[in-house]
PDB file of C-alpha atoms in Angstrom:
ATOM      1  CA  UNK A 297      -2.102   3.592  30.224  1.00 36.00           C
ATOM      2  CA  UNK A 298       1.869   2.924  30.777  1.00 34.00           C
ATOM      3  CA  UNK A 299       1.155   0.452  34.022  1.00 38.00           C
ATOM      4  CA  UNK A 300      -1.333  -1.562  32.121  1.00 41.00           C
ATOM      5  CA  UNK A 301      -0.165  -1.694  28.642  1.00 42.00           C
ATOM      6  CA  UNK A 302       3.857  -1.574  28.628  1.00 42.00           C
ATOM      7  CA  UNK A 303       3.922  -2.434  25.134  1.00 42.00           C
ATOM      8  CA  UNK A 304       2.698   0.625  23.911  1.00 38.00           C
ATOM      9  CA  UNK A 305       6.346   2.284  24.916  1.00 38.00           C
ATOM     10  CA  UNK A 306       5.822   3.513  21.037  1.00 43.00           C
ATOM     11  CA  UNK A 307       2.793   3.851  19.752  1.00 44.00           C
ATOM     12  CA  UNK A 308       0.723   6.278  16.997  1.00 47.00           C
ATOM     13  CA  UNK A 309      -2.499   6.403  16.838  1.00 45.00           C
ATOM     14  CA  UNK A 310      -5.409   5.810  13.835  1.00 47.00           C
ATOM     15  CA  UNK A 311      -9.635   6.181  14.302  1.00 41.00           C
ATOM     16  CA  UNK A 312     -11.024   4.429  11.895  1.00 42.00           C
ATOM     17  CA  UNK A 313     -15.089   4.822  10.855  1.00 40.00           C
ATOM     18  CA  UNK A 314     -15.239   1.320   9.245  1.00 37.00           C
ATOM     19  CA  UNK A 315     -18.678   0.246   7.965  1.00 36.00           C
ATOM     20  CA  UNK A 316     -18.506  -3.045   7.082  1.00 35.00           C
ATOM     21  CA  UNK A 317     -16.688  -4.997   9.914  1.00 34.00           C
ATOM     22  CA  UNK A 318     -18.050  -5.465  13.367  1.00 35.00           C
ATOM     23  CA  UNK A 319     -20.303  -3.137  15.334  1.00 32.00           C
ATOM     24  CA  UNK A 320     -17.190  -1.988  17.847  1.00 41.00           C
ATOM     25  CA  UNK A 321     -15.546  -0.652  14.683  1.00 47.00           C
ATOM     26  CA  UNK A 322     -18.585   1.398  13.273  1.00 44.00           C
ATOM     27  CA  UNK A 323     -18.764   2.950  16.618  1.00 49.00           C
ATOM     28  CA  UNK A 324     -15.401   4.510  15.825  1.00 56.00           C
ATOM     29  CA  UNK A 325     -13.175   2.644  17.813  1.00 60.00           C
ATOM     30  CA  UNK A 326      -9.448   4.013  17.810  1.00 63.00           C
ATOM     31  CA  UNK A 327      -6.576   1.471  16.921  1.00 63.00           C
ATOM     32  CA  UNK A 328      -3.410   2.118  17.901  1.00 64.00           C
ATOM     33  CA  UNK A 329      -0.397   0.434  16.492  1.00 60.00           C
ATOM     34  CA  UNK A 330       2.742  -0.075  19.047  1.00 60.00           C
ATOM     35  CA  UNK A 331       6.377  -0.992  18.163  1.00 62.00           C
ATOM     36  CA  UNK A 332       6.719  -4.256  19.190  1.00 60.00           C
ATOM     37  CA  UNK A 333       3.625  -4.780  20.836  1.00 61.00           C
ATOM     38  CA  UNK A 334       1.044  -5.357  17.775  1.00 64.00           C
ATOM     39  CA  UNK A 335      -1.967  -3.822  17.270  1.00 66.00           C
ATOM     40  CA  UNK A 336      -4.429  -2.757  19.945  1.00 63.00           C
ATOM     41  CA  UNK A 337      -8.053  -1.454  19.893  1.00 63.00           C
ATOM     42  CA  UNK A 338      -9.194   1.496  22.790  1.00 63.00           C
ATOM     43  CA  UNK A 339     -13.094   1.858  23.173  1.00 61.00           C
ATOM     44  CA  UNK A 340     -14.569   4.772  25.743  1.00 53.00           C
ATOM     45  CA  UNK A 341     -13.979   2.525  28.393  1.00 55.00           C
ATOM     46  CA  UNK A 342     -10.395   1.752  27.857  1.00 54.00           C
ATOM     47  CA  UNK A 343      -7.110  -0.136  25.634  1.00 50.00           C
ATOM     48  CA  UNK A 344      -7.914  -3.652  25.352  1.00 53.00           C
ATOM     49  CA  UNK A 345      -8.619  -6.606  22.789  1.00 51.00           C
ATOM     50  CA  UNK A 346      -5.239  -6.846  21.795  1.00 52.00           C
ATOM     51  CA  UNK A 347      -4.896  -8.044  18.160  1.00 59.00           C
ATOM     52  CA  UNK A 348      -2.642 -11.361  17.846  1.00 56.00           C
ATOM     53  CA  UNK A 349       0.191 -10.090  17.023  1.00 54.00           C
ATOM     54  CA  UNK A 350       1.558 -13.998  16.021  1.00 56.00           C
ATOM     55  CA  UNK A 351      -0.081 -13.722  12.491  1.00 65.00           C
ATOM     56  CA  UNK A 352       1.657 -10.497  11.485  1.00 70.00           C
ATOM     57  CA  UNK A 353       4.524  -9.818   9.195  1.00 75.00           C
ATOM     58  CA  UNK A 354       5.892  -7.951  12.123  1.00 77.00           C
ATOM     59  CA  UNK A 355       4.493  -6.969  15.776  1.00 75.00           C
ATOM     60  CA  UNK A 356       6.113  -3.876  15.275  1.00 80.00           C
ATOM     61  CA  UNK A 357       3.421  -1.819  13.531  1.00 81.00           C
ATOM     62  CA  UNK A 358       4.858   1.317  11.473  1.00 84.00           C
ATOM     63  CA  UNK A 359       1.146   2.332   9.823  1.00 85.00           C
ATOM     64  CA  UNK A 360      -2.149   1.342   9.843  1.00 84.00           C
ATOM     65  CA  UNK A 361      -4.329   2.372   7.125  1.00 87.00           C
ATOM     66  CA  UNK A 362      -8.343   1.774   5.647  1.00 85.00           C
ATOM     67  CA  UNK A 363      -8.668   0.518   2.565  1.00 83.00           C
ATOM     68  CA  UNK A 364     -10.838   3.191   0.950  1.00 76.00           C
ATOM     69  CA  UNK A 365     -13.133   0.569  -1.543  1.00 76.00           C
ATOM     70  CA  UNK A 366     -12.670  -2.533   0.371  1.00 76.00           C
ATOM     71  CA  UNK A 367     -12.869  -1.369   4.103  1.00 78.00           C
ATOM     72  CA  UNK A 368     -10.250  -3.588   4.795  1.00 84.00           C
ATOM     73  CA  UNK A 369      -7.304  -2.718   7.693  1.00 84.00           C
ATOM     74  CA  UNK A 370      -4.311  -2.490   5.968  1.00 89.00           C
ATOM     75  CA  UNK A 371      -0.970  -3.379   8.230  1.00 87.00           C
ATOM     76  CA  UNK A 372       2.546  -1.765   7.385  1.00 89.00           C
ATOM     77  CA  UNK A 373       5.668  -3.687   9.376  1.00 87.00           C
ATOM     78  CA  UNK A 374       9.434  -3.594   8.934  1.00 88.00           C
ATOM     79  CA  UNK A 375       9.146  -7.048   7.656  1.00 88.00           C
ATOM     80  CA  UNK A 376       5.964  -7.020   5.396  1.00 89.00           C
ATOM     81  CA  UNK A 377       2.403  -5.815   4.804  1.00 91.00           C
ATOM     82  CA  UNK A 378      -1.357  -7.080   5.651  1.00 88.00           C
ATOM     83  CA  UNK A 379      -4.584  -6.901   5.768  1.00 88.00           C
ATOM     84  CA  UNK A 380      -6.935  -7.259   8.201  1.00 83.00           C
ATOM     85  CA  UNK A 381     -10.847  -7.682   7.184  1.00 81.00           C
ATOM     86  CA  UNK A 382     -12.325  -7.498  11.134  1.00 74.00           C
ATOM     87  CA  UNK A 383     -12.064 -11.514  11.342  1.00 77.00           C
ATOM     88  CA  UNK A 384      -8.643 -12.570   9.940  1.00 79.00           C
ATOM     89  CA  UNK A 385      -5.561 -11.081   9.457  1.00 82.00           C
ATOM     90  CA  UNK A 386      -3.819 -12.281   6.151  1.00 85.00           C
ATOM     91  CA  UNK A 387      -0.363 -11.535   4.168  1.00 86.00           C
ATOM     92  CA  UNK A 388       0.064  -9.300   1.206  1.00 89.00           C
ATOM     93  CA  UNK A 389       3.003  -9.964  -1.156  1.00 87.00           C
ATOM     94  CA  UNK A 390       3.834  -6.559  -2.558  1.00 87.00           C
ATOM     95  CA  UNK A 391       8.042  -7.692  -2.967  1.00 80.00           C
ATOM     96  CA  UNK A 392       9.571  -5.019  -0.584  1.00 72.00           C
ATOM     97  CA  UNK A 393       9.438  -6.041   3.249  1.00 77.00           C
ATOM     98  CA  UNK A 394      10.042  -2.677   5.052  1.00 89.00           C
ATOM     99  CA  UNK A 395       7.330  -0.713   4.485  1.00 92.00           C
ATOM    100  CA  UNK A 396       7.290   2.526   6.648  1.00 92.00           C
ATOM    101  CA  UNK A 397       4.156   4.001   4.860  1.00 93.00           C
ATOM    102  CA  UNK A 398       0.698   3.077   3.625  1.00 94.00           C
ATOM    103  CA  UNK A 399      -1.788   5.312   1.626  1.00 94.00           C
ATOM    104  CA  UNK A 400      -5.016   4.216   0.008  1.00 93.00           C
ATOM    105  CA  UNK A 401      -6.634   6.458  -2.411  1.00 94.00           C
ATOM    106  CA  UNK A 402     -10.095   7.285  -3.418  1.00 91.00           C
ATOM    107  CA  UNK A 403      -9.723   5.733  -6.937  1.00 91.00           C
ATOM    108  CA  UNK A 404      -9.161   2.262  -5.097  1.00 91.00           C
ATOM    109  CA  UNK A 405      -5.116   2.106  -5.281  1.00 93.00           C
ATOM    110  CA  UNK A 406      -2.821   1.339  -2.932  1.00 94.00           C
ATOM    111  CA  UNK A 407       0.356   3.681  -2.281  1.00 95.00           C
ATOM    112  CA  UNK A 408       2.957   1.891  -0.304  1.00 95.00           C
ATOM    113  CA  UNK A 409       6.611   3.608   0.682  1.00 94.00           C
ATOM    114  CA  UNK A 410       9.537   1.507   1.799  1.00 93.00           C
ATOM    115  CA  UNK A 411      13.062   1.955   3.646  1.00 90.00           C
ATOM    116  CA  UNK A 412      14.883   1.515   0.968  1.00 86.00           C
ATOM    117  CA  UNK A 413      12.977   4.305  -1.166  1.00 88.00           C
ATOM    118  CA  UNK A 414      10.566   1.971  -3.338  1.00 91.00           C
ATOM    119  CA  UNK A 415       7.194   3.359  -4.114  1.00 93.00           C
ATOM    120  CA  UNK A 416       4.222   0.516  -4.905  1.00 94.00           C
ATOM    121  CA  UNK A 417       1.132   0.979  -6.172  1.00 94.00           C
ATOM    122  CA  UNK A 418      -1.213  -1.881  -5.644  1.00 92.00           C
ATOM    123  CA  UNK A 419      -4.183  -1.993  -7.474  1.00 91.00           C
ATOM    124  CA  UNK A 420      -7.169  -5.104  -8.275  1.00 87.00           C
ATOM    125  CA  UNK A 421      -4.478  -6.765  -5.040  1.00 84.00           C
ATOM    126  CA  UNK A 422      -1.434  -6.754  -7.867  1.00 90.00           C
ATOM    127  CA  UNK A 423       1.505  -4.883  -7.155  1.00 91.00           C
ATOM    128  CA  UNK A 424       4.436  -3.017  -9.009  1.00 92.00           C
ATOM    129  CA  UNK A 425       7.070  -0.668  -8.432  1.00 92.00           C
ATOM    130  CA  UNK A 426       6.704   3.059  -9.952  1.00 91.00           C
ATOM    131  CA  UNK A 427       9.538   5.370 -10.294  1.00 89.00           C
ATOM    132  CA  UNK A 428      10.102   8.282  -8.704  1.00 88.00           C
ATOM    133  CA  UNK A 429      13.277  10.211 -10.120  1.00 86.00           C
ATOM    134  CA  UNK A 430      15.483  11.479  -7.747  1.00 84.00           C
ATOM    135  CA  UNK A 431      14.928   9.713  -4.468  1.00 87.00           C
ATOM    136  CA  UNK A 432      17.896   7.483  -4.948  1.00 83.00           C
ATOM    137  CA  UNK A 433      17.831   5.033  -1.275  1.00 83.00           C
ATOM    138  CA  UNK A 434      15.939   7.564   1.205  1.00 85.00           C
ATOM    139  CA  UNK A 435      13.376   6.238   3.008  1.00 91.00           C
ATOM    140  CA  UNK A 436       9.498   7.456   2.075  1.00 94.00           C
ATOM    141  CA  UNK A 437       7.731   7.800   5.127  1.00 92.00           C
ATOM    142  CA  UNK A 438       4.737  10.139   4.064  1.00 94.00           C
ATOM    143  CA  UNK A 439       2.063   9.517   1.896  1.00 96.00           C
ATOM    144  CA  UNK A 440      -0.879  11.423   1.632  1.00 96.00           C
ATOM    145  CA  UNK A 441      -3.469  12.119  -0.901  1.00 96.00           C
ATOM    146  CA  UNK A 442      -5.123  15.633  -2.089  1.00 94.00           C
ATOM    147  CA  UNK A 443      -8.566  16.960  -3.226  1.00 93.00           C
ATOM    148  CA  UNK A 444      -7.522  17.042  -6.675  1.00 92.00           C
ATOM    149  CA  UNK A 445      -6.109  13.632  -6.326  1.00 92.00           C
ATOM    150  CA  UNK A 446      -2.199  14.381  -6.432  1.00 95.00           C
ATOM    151  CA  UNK A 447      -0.810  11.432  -4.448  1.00 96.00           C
ATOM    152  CA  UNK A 448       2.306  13.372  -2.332  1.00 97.00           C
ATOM    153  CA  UNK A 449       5.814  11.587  -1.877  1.00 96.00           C
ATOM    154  CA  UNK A 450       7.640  12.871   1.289  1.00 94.00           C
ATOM    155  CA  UNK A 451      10.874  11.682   1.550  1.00 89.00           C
ATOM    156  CA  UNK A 452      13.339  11.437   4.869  1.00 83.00           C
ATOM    157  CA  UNK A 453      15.587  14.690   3.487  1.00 81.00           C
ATOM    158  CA  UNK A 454      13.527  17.047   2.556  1.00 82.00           C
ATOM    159  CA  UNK A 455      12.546  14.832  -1.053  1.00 91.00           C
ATOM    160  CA  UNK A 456       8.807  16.479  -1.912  1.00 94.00           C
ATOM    161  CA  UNK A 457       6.592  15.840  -4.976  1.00 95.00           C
ATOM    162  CA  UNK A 458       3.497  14.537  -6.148  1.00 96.00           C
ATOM    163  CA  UNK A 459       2.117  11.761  -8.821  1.00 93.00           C
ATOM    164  CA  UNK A 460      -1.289  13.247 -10.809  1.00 90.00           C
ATOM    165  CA  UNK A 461      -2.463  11.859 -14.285  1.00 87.00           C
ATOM    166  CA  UNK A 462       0.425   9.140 -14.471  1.00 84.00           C
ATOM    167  CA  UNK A 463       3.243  11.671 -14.353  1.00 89.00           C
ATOM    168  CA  UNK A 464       5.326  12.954 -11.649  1.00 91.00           C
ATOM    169  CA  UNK A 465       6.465  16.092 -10.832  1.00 93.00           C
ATOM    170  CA  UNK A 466       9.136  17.515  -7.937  1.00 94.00           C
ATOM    171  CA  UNK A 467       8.830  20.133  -5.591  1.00 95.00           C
ATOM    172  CA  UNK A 468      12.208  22.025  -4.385  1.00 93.00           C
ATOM    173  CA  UNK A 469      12.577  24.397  -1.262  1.00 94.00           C
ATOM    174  CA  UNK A 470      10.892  22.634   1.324  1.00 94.00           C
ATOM    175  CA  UNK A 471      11.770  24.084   4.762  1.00 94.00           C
ATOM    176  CA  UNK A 472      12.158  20.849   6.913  1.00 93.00           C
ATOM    177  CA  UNK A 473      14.350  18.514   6.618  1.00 90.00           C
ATOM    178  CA  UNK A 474      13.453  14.613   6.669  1.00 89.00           C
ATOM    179  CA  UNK A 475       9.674  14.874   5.435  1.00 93.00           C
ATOM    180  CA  UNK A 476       8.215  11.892   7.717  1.00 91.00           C
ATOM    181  CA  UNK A 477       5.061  13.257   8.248  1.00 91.00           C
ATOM    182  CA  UNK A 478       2.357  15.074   5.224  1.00 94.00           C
ATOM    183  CA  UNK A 479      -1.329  16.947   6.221  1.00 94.00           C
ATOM    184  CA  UNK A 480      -3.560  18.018   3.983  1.00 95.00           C
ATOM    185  CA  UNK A 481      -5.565  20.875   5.934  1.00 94.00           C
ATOM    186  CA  UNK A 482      -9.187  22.467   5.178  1.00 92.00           C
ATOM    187  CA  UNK A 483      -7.487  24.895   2.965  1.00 93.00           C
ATOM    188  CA  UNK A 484      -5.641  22.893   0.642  1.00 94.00           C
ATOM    189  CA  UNK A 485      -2.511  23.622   2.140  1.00 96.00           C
ATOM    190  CA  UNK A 486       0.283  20.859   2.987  1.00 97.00           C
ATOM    191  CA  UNK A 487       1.797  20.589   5.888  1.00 96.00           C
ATOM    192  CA  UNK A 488       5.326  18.846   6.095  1.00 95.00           C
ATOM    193  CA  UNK A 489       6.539  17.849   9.687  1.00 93.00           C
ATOM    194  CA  UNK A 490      10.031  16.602  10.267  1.00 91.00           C
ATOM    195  CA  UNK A 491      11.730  14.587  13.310  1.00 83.00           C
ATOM    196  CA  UNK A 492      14.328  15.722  15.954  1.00 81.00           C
ATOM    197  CA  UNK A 493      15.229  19.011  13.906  1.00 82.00           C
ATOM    198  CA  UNK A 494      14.304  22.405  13.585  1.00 87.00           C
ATOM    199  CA  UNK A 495      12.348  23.631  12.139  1.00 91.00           C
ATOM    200  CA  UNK A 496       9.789  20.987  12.446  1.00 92.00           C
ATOM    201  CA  UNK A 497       6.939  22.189  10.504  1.00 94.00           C
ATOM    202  CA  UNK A 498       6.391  23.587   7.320  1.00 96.00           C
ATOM    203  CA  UNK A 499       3.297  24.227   4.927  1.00 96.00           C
ATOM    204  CA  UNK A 500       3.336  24.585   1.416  1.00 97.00           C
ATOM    205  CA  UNK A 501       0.557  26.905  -0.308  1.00 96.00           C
ATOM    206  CA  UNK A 502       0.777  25.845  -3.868  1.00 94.00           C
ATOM    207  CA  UNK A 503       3.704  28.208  -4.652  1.00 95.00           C
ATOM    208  CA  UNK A 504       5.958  28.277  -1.406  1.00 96.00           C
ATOM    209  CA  UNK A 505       6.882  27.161   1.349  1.00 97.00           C
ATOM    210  CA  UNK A 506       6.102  28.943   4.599  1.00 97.00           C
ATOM    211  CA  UNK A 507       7.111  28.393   8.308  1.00 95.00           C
ATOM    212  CA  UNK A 508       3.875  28.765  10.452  1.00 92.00           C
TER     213      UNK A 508
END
C-alpha cells in the first residue's frame, strides 16, 4: 500500500453500503479519505480510482460520511464541506470552513462540528448554527448518533453531552481527555477515545464512566 499510494501517509477509513449510486458502491466498496491526497476507493482487488481531488473544498479529507435519506457522500475538509452523489462532486455552503466532523442522522439532519467549536445542523440542504453551552472555542471532533436518537457532542477536552427533543444536556466526569473519537456499541454503551494521552479509552454506561 505505502509504495503505490504515498498519499495515503494519513488516512482513516469508511465502508459504505450505498444503494443508489453505482454498482462498485453497492458491492461495499471501502473509501478511504487521506490528508492531502483526496479521496480514494479500495475494491478486493486493490486502492485505486482515485477521486479528483481538484473539485474539493480541500484534498485533505478529515470525514467522510452517508447521507442517511439521500445516499449522498458527504465530504468534511479544513476548508469546506461536499457532497458527492457517485457522478459529481459539488459544494455545500454551511458558513464555517473547518469542519473536522460530519454526522447524518436517521431523521434526515445533518450534524456538522467545526475547529472553532460551531455545531450545524443542516436540514431540507439549509443550514444554521445551534448552541451548545459551555464549549467556548474547542474543537468538536465526534459526532455520533444513539438508538434513542440523542445526537452526542464530543469535544477536544474532555467536553461530553448530547442534543434529544431540541434540548441539550451535559455530561461531567468523562475519563479521557480530548474526546476525538465516539462508539456506540451493541449494548448501548459509549465509548470515548482520546489522542496521544492516557488513558485513551473510556465508556460511559448511562450513569458513569468506566475505564475498560
Amino acid at each position: 500500500m505505502a509504495k503505490s499510494n504515498r498519499n495515503l501517509h494519513k488516512f482513516q477509513v469508511s465502508i459504505f453500503k450505498v444503494k443508489e449510486h453505482t454498482k462498485e458502491q453497492r458491492e461495499g466498496n471501502i473509501w478511504i479519505e487521506s490528508w492531502g491526497g483526496g479521496l480514494y476507493g479500495c475494491d478486493p482487488l486493490g486502492i485505486g480510482r482515485p477521486i479528483e481531488h481538484a473539485c474539493f473544498p480541500d484534498p485533505k479529507v478529515t470525514r467522510l460520511a452517508e447521507d442517511k435519506v439521500g445516499g449522498r457522500v458527504l465530504i468534511g475538509t479544513p476548508s469546506g464541506l461536499a457532497s458527492w452523489d457517485g457522478n459529481a462532486i459539488d459544494p455545500v455552503a454551511i458558513g464555517d470552513p473547518s469542519i473536522l466532523t460530519v454526522q447524518p442522522t436517521r431523521d434526515g439532519r445533518v450534524w456538522v462540528g467545526t475547529d472553532g467549536g460551531r455545531l450545524i445542523r443542516g436540514e431540507n440542504g439549509k443550514y444554521e448554527y445551534v448552541e451548545v453551552p459551555g464549549i467556548g472555542e474547542q474543537g468538536i471532533y465526534s459526532i455520533v448518533e444513539g438508538p434513542d436518537s440523542r445526537v452526542w457532542i464530543g469535544g477536544a477536552q474532555d467536553y461530553l453531552g448530547y442534543f434529544i427533543s431540541g434540548r441539550f444536556e451535559r455530561i461531567d466526569g468523562c475519563l479521557v481527555h480530548g474526546i476525538y473519537v465516539m462508539y456506540i456499541d451493541r449494548g448501548g454503551r459509549l465509548w470515548c477515545g482520546s489522542y496521544g494521552r492516557v488513558p485513551a479509552l473510556c465508556y460511559y454506561d448511562g450513569s458513569d464512566f468506566h475505564l475498560p
